[in-house]
Amino acid sequence: MRSTIVISAIDTHTEGMPTRVITGGVGTIPGDTMAAKRIHFAEHLDGLRRLLVNEPRGHASMSGAILQQATTGDGHYGVLFIEVSGLLPMCGHGTIGVATALVEAGMVPVTEPVTEIRLDTPAGRVVASVAVGGGHADSVTLRNVPAYCDSLDNEVEVPGLGPVRYDMAYGGNFYAIVDLGKLGLPFDRAHKDRILDAGLRIMAAVNEFRRPVHPVDERIAGCKHVLFLDPASEPAHTRHAMAIHPGWFDRSPCGTGTSALLARQHARGLLADDQVLQNDSFIGTTFYARAVETTTVGDRPAVVPAITGRAWVTGTANYLLDPTDPFPEGFVF
């Protein structure tokens, strides 16, 4: 077999959502922080992301994580998160997939009953505590970056939908949180195309009229996620459909989205200080979240979320690029 590149990967899924964990073949990406590496990759190496997540090697809902050397003295690895929409500052389901892959492959020292993995991400340090039994990664509790509620009770005029009320929260990415019932749409996967269309319209309107910007790092900005709450949700047990740019649903309950929702629930006084939030995905899988600490992000009150979920290894692979391949960066169909 001939190939201009050989990219090694461990494929996983986290509660239904894939993460292609890239373990070799990329080399060291320039930058002294993961945030700087993210910018360099986006500007100079983005064809590699497209090769790995687009068809024919990936698909329209593909996610991945590229391992790098840690950029801090005590970190185990650095991680860049890739998906069809670009490079994310942080990805919760991806981090759970990474931690599971690292334990299952013996790429970190494994201890039972818990293995702690310190990861550097573009959004900051996250810590994954992996519950290990018999050498198997049974679940992961992710101590995420601080999450905060950006604003409550916003309203934006959305073409085709009229005025839409939403809350904006941050959990590693920005999320517009919308009550699906107020749009007159049922929480039903049979109506997923209508829900997704509404999500893309809301994203576009929010980014045009009130684009969110992180108060500490202005490179983290814009809304690419709309979290549609099932109107039957309760404060401590929510269900949602997560619409994501450029046009797909998160299959997992979404780690950074669950973090943002946790911050929003606390900002609205819907959860007690240490109360656990059960957050279910559109396909019925679950993450559990609680605030383990209070802090601030800039001048904003914030919580430090701990998110618990599960991931499974689905395969290992070497991805190749034959020099005659007509799709050197894959394609979007």
mmCIF file of C-alpha atoms in Angstrom:
data_model
loop_
_atom_site.group_PDB
_atom_site.id
_atom_site.type_symbol
_atom_site.label_atom_id
_atom_site.label_comp_id
_atom_site.label_asym_id
_atom_site.label_seq_id
_atom_site.Cartn_x
_atom_site.Cartn_y
_atom_site.Cartn_z
ATOM 1 C CA MET A 1 0.000 0.000 0.000
ATOM 2 C CA ARG A 2 1.294 3.461 -0.840
ATOM 3 C CA SER A 3 0.319 6.547 1.110
ATOM 4 C CA THR A 4 1.565 10.075 1.613
ATOM 5 C CA ILE A 5 0.471 9.935 5.264
ATOM 6 C CA VAL A 6 -0.285 7.326 7.910
ATOM 7 C CA ILE A 7 -2.581 8.530 10.701
ATOM 8 C CA SER A 8 -3.120 6.147 13.634
ATOM 9 C CA ALA A 9 -6.376 6.251 15.562
ATOM 10 C CA ILE A 10 -8.465 4.612 18.244
ATOM 11 C CA ASP A 11 -12.153 5.022 17.438
ATOM 12 C CA THR A 12 -14.630 5.303 20.304
ATOM 13 C CA HIS A 13 -18.187 6.329 20.933
ATOM 14 C CA THR A 14 -19.452 8.227 23.973
ATOM 15 C CA GLU A 15 -23.085 7.432 24.705
ATOM 16 C CA GLY A 16 -23.611 7.121 20.943
ATOM 17 C CA MET A 17 -21.387 9.947 19.661
ATOM 18 C CA PRO A 18 -18.125 9.047 17.858
ATOM 19 C CA THR A 19 -14.664 10.302 18.736
ATOM 20 C CA ARG A 20 -11.779 9.407 16.452
ATOM 21 C CA VAL A 21 -8.799 9.677 18.810
ATOM 22 C CA ILE A 22 -5.688 10.427 16.726
ATOM 23 C CA THR A 23 -2.695 8.840 18.450
ATOM 24 C CA GLY A 24 0.014 9.226 15.821
ATOM 25 C CA GLY A 25 1.026 10.545 12.421
ATOM 26 C CA VAL A 26 0.296 14.246 12.916
ATOM 27 C CA GLY A 27 3.530 15.417 14.526
ATOM 28 C CA THR A 28 3.964 18.358 16.870
ATOM 29 C CA ILE A 29 1.702 21.290 16.071
ATOM 30 C CA PRO A 30 3.399 24.664 16.723
ATOM 31 C CA GLY A 31 2.243 26.701 19.720
ATOM 32 C CA ASP A 32 3.093 26.997 23.411
ATOM 33 C CA THR A 33 -0.524 26.488 24.516
ATOM 34 C CA MET A 34 -3.338 24.350 23.166
ATOM 35 C CA ALA A 35 -5.222 27.546 22.310
ATOM 36 C CA ALA A 36 -2.272 28.653 20.162
ATOM 37 C CA LYS A 37 -2.027 25.186 18.591
ATOM 38 C CA ARG A 38 -5.741 25.364 17.746
ATOM 39 C CA ILE A 39 -5.226 28.643 15.878
ATOM 40 C CA HIS A 40 -2.168 27.321 14.002
ATOM 41 C CA PHE A 41 -3.963 24.124 13.035
ATOM 42 C CA ALA A 42 -7.015 26.012 11.782
ATOM 43 C CA GLU A 43 -4.867 28.358 9.686
ATOM 44 C CA HIS A 44 -2.329 25.884 8.287
ATOM 45 C CA LEU A 45 -3.428 22.259 8.763
ATOM 46 C CA ASP A 46 -7.196 22.258 8.404
ATOM 47 C CA GLY A 47 -7.060 19.963 5.384
ATOM 48 C CA LEU A 48 -6.040 17.192 7.766
ATOM 49 C CA ARG A 49 -9.195 17.754 9.819
ATOM 50 C CA ARG A 50 -11.318 17.544 6.685
ATOM 51 C CA LEU A 51 -9.540 14.356 5.587
ATOM 52 C CA LEU A 52 -10.348 12.673 8.901
ATOM 53 C CA VAL A 53 -13.953 13.787 9.497
ATOM 54 C CA ASN A 54 -15.427 14.196 6.016
ATOM 55 C CA GLU A 55 -16.565 11.368 3.778
ATOM 56 C CA PRO A 56 -15.306 8.837 2.771
ATOM 57 C CA ARG A 57 -13.299 8.314 6.001
ATOM 58 C CA GLY A 58 -15.821 10.091 8.179
ATOM 59 C CA HIS A 59 -19.410 11.248 7.906
ATOM 60 C CA ALA A 60 -21.633 14.275 8.431
ATOM 61 C CA SER A 61 -21.657 13.871 12.247
ATOM 62 C CA MET A 62 -18.023 12.912 12.790
ATOM 63 C CA SER A 63 -15.911 14.141 15.707
ATOM 64 C CA GLY A 64 -12.293 13.564 16.596
ATOM 65 C CA ALA A 65 -9.503 14.461 18.981
ATOM 66 C CA ILE A 66 -5.839 14.917 18.073
ATOM 67 C CA LEU A 67 -3.401 14.042 20.852
ATOM 68 C CA GLN A 68 -0.377 16.251 21.425
ATOM 69 C CA GLN A 69 2.262 16.543 24.098
ATOM 70 C CA ALA A 70 0.947 18.400 27.135
ATOM 71 C CA THR A 71 1.687 22.122 27.208
ATOM 72 C CA THR A 72 1.840 22.200 31.025
ATOM 73 C CA GLY A 73 4.390 20.581 33.280
ATOM 74 C CA ASP A 74 1.988 18.181 34.968
ATOM 75 C CA GLY A 75 -0.334 17.381 32.055
ATOM 76 C CA HIS A 76 -0.558 13.921 30.537
ATOM 77 C CA TYR A 77 -1.608 15.026 27.029
ATOM 78 C CA GLY A 78 -2.809 18.004 25.075
ATOM 79 C CA VAL A 79 -5.927 17.615 22.942
ATOM 80 C CA LEU A 80 -7.306 19.399 19.877
ATOM 81 C CA PHE A 81 -10.961 18.689 19.138
ATOM 82 C CA ILE A 82 -12.020 18.397 15.499
ATOM 83 C CA GLU A 83 -15.423 17.932 13.908
ATOM 84 C CA VAL A 84 -17.210 18.732 10.679
ATOM 85 C CA SER A 85 -17.796 22.345 11.800
ATOM 86 C CA GLY A 86 -14.137 23.065 12.607
ATOM 87 C CA LEU A 87 -12.047 22.996 15.782
ATOM 88 C CA LEU A 88 -13.824 23.322 19.126
ATOM 89 C CA PRO A 89 -12.260 24.960 22.203
ATOM 90 C CA MET A 90 -13.524 22.025 24.265
ATOM 91 C CA CYS A 91 -15.561 18.848 23.739
ATOM 92 C CA GLY A 92 -16.997 16.891 26.653
ATOM 93 C CA HIS A 93 -17.976 13.699 24.869
ATOM 94 C CA GLY A 94 -14.634 13.821 23.059
ATOM 95 C CA THR A 95 -12.720 14.103 26.332
ATOM 96 C CA ILE A 96 -14.590 11.093 27.738
ATOM 97 C CA GLY A 97 -13.664 9.191 24.572
ATOM 98 C CA VAL A 98 -10.021 10.281 24.835
ATOM 99 C CA ALA A 99 -9.756 9.254 28.496
ATOM 100 C CA THR A 100 -11.323 5.877 27.755
ATOM 101 C CA ALA A 101 -8.965 5.264 24.829
ATOM 102 C CA LEU A 102 -5.894 6.247 26.881
ATOM 103 C CA VAL A 103 -6.787 3.768 29.629
ATOM 104 C CA GLU A 104 -7.820 0.948 27.288
ATOM 105 C CA ALA A 105 -4.606 1.334 25.250
ATOM 106 C CA GLY A 106 -2.355 1.672 28.302
ATOM 107 C CA MET A 107 -1.160 5.101 27.182
ATOM 108 C CA VAL A 108 -1.277 6.438 30.762
ATOM 109 C CA PRO A 109 -0.369 4.704 34.052
ATOM 110 C CA VAL A 110 -3.565 2.850 34.977
ATOM 111 C CA THR A 111 -4.615 2.458 38.598
ATOM 112 C CA GLU A 112 -7.761 0.954 40.049
ATOM 113 C CA PRO A 113 -10.362 1.920 41.082
ATOM 114 C CA VAL A 114 -9.707 5.395 39.601
ATOM 115 C CA THR A 115 -7.167 6.661 37.074
ATOM 116 C CA GLU A 116 -6.790 10.453 36.922
ATOM 117 C CA ILE A 117 -5.799 11.973 33.577
ATOM 118 C CA ARG A 118 -4.844 15.648 33.265
ATOM 119 C CA LEU A 119 -5.553 17.065 29.815
ATOM 120 C CA ASP A 120 -4.667 20.454 28.320
ATOM 121 C CA THR A 121 -7.333 21.785 25.934
ATOM 122 C CA PRO A 122 -7.755 25.083 24.067
ATOM 123 C CA ALA A 123 -10.363 26.072 26.690
ATOM 124 C CA GLY A 124 -8.068 25.203 29.613
ATOM 125 C CA ARG A 125 -7.165 22.317 31.901
ATOM 126 C CA VAL A 126 -9.668 19.517 32.334
ATOM 127 C CA VAL A 127 -9.265 16.444 34.538
ATOM 128 C CA ALA A 128 -10.779 13.076 33.675
ATOM 129 C CA SER A 129 -11.254 10.579 36.526
ATOM 130 C CA VAL A 130 -11.718 7.161 34.950
ATOM 131 C CA ALA A 131 -13.450 4.427 36.935
ATOM 132 C CA VAL A 132 -11.412 1.295 36.143
ATOM 133 C CA GLY A 133 -12.361 -2.293 36.911
ATOM 134 C CA GLY A 134 -10.358 -5.272 35.705
ATOM 135 C CA GLY A 135 -8.361 -2.954 33.444
ATOM 136 C CA HIS A 136 -11.532 -1.745 31.728
ATOM 137 C CA ALA A 137 -12.610 1.906 31.617
ATOM 138 C CA ASP A 138 -16.144 1.678 33.019
ATOM 139 C CA SER A 139 -17.038 5.392 33.152
ATOM 140 C CA VAL A 140 -15.423 8.829 33.161
ATOM 141 C CA THR A 141 -16.092 11.824 35.381
ATOM 142 C CA LEU A 142 -14.841 14.953 33.684
ATOM 143 C CA ARG A 143 -13.975 18.040 35.732
ATOM 144 C CA ASN A 144 -14.640 20.613 33.044
ATOM 145 C CA VAL A 145 -13.577 24.209 32.571
ATOM 146 C CA PRO A 146 -15.773 26.722 34.445
ATOM 147 C CA ALA A 147 -19.270 27.157 33.005
ATOM 148 C CA TYR A 148 -21.330 30.319 33.281
ATOM 149 C CA CYS A 149 -24.649 31.771 32.207
ATOM 150 C CA ASP A 150 -24.003 34.554 29.720
ATOM 151 C CA SER A 151 -27.545 35.979 29.676
ATOM 152 C CA LEU A 152 -31.162 35.060 30.388
ATOM 153 C CA ASP A 153 -34.445 35.796 28.655
ATOM 154 C CA ASN A 154 -32.979 37.043 25.395
ATOM 155 C CA GLU A 155 -35.190 37.458 22.361
ATOM 156 C CA VAL A 156 -34.177 37.426 18.724
ATOM 157 C CA GLU A 157 -36.226 37.725 15.550
ATOM 158 C CA VAL A 158 -35.667 34.583 13.481
ATOM 159 C CA PRO A 159 -36.785 34.410 9.825
ATOM 160 C CA GLY A 160 -39.528 31.831 9.464
ATOM 161 C CA LEU A 161 -39.953 31.471 13.233
ATOM 162 C CA GLY A 162 -40.669 34.976 14.498
ATOM 163 C CA PRO A 163 -39.422 36.114 17.933
ATOM 164 C CA VAL A 164 -37.548 33.345 19.768
ATOM 165 C CA ARG A 165 -36.657 33.508 23.470
ATOM 166 C CA TYR A 166 -33.447 31.874 24.614
ATOM 167 C CA ASP A 167 -30.849 31.763 27.372
ATOM 168 C CA MET A 168 -27.155 31.856 26.449
ATOM 169 C CA ALA A 169 -24.676 29.815 28.485
ATOM 170 C CA TYR A 170 -21.076 28.649 28.155
ATOM 171 C CA GLY A 171 -19.651 25.256 29.118
ATOM 172 C CA GLY A 172 -16.570 25.114 26.880
ATOM 173 C CA ASN A 173 -18.630 26.286 23.877
ATOM 174 C CA PHE A 174 -21.593 28.669 23.687
ATOM 175 C CA TYR A 175 -25.150 27.308 23.743
ATOM 176 C CA ALA A 176 -28.454 28.983 23.007
ATOM 177 C CA ILE A 177 -30.957 27.172 25.248
ATOM 178 C CA VAL A 178 -34.495 27.165 23.837
ATOM 179 C CA ASP A 179 -37.772 25.649 25.075
ATOM 180 C CA LEU A 180 -38.774 23.490 22.116
ATOM 181 C CA GLY A 181 -42.447 23.585 23.073
ATOM 182 C CA LYS A 182 -42.585 27.351 22.628
ATOM 183 C CA LEU A 183 -41.669 26.874 18.977
ATOM 184 C CA GLY A 184 -44.623 24.552 18.517
ATOM 185 C CA LEU A 185 -42.370 21.601 17.666
ATOM 186 C CA PRO A 186 -42.713 18.174 19.326
ATOM 187 C CA PHE A 187 -39.750 16.501 21.031
ATOM 188 C CA ASP A 188 -39.776 13.670 18.519
ATOM 189 C CA ARG A 189 -37.060 12.385 16.212
ATOM 190 C CA ALA A 190 -39.704 12.016 13.501
ATOM 191 C CA HIS A 191 -39.569 15.841 13.357
ATOM 192 C CA LYS A 192 -35.784 16.098 13.484
ATOM 193 C CA ASP A 193 -35.488 17.889 10.133
ATOM 194 C CA ARG A 194 -37.806 20.683 11.285
ATOM 195 C CA ILE A 195 -35.971 20.941 14.617
ATOM 196 C CA LEU A 196 -32.574 21.075 12.911
ATOM 197 C CA ASP A 197 -33.763 23.746 10.483
ATOM 198 C CA ALA A 198 -35.007 25.835 13.413
ATOM 199 C CA GLY A 199 -31.649 25.413 15.166
ATOM 200 C CA LEU A 200 -29.653 26.632 12.170
ATOM 201 C CA ARG A 201 -31.960 29.628 11.764
ATOM 202 C CA ILE A 202 -31.594 30.527 15.456
ATOM 203 C CA MET A 203 -27.786 30.219 15.324
ATOM 204 C CA ALA A 204 -27.613 32.548 12.345
ATOM 205 C CA ALA A 205 -29.874 35.140 13.989
ATOM 206 C CA VAL A 206 -28.012 35.019 17.304
ATOM 207 C CA ASN A 207 -24.632 35.417 15.627
ATOM 208 C CA GLU A 208 -25.889 38.332 13.554
ATOM 209 C CA PHE A 209 -27.568 40.287 16.319
ATOM 210 C CA ARG A 210 -25.975 39.192 19.622
ATOM 211 C CA ARG A 211 -22.882 37.082 18.981
ATOM 212 C CA PRO A 212 -21.517 35.793 22.298
ATOM 213 C CA VAL A 213 -17.858 36.409 23.165
ATOM 214 C CA HIS A 214 -15.957 34.827 26.042
ATOM 215 C CA PRO A 215 -15.080 37.524 28.616
ATOM 216 C CA VAL A 216 -11.488 36.278 29.089
ATOM 217 C CA ASP A 217 -10.561 34.825 25.676
ATOM 218 C CA GLU A 218 -12.124 36.676 22.737
ATOM 219 C CA ARG A 219 -10.948 33.888 20.386
ATOM 220 C CA ILE A 220 -13.789 31.829 21.864
ATOM 221 C CA ALA A 221 -16.868 33.381 20.299
ATOM 222 C CA GLY A 222 -20.006 32.663 18.326
ATOM 223 C CA CYS A 223 -22.875 30.246 18.737
ATOM 224 C CA LYS A 224 -22.744 26.940 16.830
ATOM 225 C CA HIS A 225 -25.060 24.995 19.159
ATOM 226 C CA VAL A 226 -28.743 25.249 20.030
ATOM 227 C CA LEU A 227 -29.961 23.117 22.932
ATOM 228 C CA PHE A 228 -33.687 22.461 22.500
ATOM 229 C CA LEU A 229 -35.202 21.451 25.828
ATOM 230 C CA ASP A 230 -38.035 18.959 25.893
ATOM 231 C CA PRO A 231 -40.934 20.894 27.486
ATOM 232 C CA ALA A 232 -41.558 17.856 29.720
ATOM 233 C CA SER A 233 -38.128 18.339 31.341
ATOM 234 C CA GLU A 234 -37.816 18.868 35.073
ATOM 235 C CA PRO A 235 -35.160 21.043 36.755
ATOM 236 C CA ALA A 236 -32.996 18.042 37.751
ATOM 237 C CA HIS A 237 -33.933 15.732 34.862
ATOM 238 C CA THR A 238 -33.779 17.255 31.407
ATOM 239 C CA ARG A 239 -34.049 15.896 27.871
ATOM 240 C CA HIS A 240 -32.863 17.801 24.840
ATOM 241 C CA ALA A 241 -32.097 17.803 21.136
ATOM 242 C CA MET A 242 -28.748 19.437 20.339
ATOM 243 C CA ALA A 243 -28.602 21.070 16.910
ATOM 244 C CA ILE A 244 -25.067 21.827 15.712
ATOM 245 C CA HIS A 245 -23.622 23.833 12.822
ATOM 246 C CA PRO A 246 -23.463 23.130 9.905
ATOM 247 C CA GLY A 247 -26.414 20.742 10.235
ATOM 248 C CA TRP A 248 -26.425 17.697 12.522
ATOM 249 C CA PHE A 249 -27.478 16.506 15.970
ATOM 250 C CA ASP A 250 -25.245 15.450 18.821
ATOM 251 C CA ARG A 251 -25.969 11.801 19.547
ATOM 252 C CA SER A 252 -24.532 12.029 23.064
ATOM 253 C CA PRO A 253 -25.994 14.251 25.795
ATOM 254 C CA CYS A 254 -23.108 16.676 24.975
ATOM 255 C CA GLY A 255 -20.600 17.326 27.756
ATOM 256 C CA THR A 256 -20.024 21.027 27.202
ATOM 257 C CA GLY A 257 -23.735 21.480 26.526
ATOM 258 C CA THR A 258 -24.599 19.696 29.779
ATOM 259 C CA SER A 259 -22.094 21.979 31.530
ATOM 260 C CA ALA A 260 -23.736 25.056 30.024
ATOM 261 C CA LEU A 261 -27.187 23.770 30.989
ATOM 262 C CA LEU A 262 -25.972 23.120 34.544
ATOM 263 C CA ALA A 263 -24.758 26.733 34.780
ATOM 264 C CA ARG A 264 -28.091 27.954 33.430
ATOM 265 C CA GLN A 265 -30.082 25.840 35.903
ATOM 266 C CA HIS A 266 -28.024 27.285 38.762
ATOM 267 C CA ALA A 267 -28.388 30.836 37.448
ATOM 268 C CA ARG A 268 -32.157 30.381 37.430
ATOM 269 C CA GLY A 269 -32.146 28.895 40.927
ATOM 270 C CA LEU A 270 -33.504 25.567 39.688
ATOM 271 C CA LEU A 271 -30.860 23.372 41.335
ATOM 272 C CA ALA A 272 -29.480 23.207 44.861
ATOM 273 C CA ASP A 273 -25.744 23.675 45.291
ATOM 274 C CA ASP A 274 -24.721 20.006 45.028
ATOM 275 C CA GLN A 275 -27.805 18.611 43.293
ATOM 276 C CA VAL A 276 -27.185 16.190 40.421
ATOM 277 C CA LEU A 277 -28.579 17.035 36.982
ATOM 278 C CA GLN A 278 -29.554 14.085 34.788
ATOM 279 C CA ASN A 279 -29.405 15.206 31.167
ATOM 280 C CA ASP A 280 -30.670 12.870 28.422
ATOM 281 C CA SER A 281 -29.786 13.042 24.733
ATOM 282 C CA PHE A 282 -32.099 12.921 21.725
ATOM 283 C CA ILE A 283 -31.421 9.154 21.468
ATOM 284 C CA GLY A 284 -32.002 8.548 25.194
ATOM 285 C CA THR A 285 -28.442 8.257 26.539
ATOM 286 C CA THR A 286 -27.479 10.078 29.728
ATOM 287 C CA PHE A 287 -24.835 12.271 31.343
ATOM 288 C CA TYR A 288 -24.906 13.187 35.029
ATOM 289 C CA ALA A 289 -23.630 16.587 36.134
ATOM 290 C CA ARG A 290 -23.121 18.523 39.335
ATOM 291 C CA ALA A 291 -21.364 21.712 40.357
ATOM 292 C CA VAL A 292 -18.304 20.835 42.452
ATOM 293 C CA GLU A 293 -17.138 24.416 42.958
ATOM 294 C CA THR A 294 -18.175 28.011 42.414
ATOM 295 C CA THR A 295 -15.855 30.510 40.767
ATOM 296 C CA THR A 296 -15.926 33.387 38.273
ATOM 297 C CA VAL A 297 -15.145 33.779 34.572
ATOM 298 C CA GLY A 298 -14.099 37.388 34.219
ATOM 299 C CA ASP A 299 -16.819 39.153 36.174
ATOM 300 C CA ARG A 300 -19.389 36.383 35.634
ATOM 301 C CA PRO A 301 -20.459 33.961 38.400
ATOM 302 C CA ALA A 302 -19.589 30.438 37.295
ATOM 303 C CA VAL A 303 -19.620 26.825 38.401
ATOM 304 C CA VAL A 304 -17.072 24.079 37.865
ATOM 305 C CA PRO A 305 -19.004 21.115 36.408
ATOM 306 C CA ALA A 306 -18.271 17.433 36.943
ATOM 307 C CA ILE A 307 -19.809 15.402 34.095
ATOM 308 C CA THR A 308 -20.083 11.610 34.244
ATOM 309 C CA GLY A 309 -20.623 9.443 31.168
ATOM 310 C CA ARG A 310 -19.392 6.305 29.420
ATOM 311 C CA ALA A 311 -17.434 5.549 26.254
ATOM 312 C CA TRP A 312 -16.497 2.390 24.415
ATOM 313 C CA VAL A 313 -13.665 1.556 22.008
ATOM 314 C CA THR A 314 -15.106 0.624 18.609
ATOM 315 C CA GLY A 315 -11.967 0.036 16.590
ATOM 316 C CA THR A 316 -8.389 0.889 15.736
ATOM 317 C CA ALA A 317 -7.147 1.997 12.344
ATOM 318 C CA ASN A 318 -4.415 3.533 10.242
ATOM 319 C CA TYR A 319 -5.868 6.111 7.865
ATOM 320 C CA LEU A 320 -4.044 6.494 4.555
ATOM 321 C CA LEU A 321 -3.974 8.882 1.617
ATOM 322 C CA ASP A 322 -2.996 7.412 -1.716
ATOM 323 C CA PRO A 323 -1.372 10.144 -3.871
ATOM 324 C CA THR A 324 -3.906 9.447 -6.647
ATOM 325 C CA ASP A 325 -6.953 9.749 -4.360
ATOM 326 C CA PRO A 326 -9.274 12.352 -5.979
ATOM 327 C CA PHE A 327 -10.464 13.475 -2.507
ATOM 328 C CA PRO A 328 -7.301 14.403 -0.555
ATOM 329 C CA GLU A 329 -9.415 16.340 1.965
ATOM 330 C CA GLY A 330 -12.523 14.182 1.721
ATOM 331 C CA PHE A 331 -15.814 15.671 0.570
ATOM 332 C CA VAL A 332 -19.122 16.948 1.924
ATOM 333 C CA PHE A 333 -22.232 15.487 0.337
#
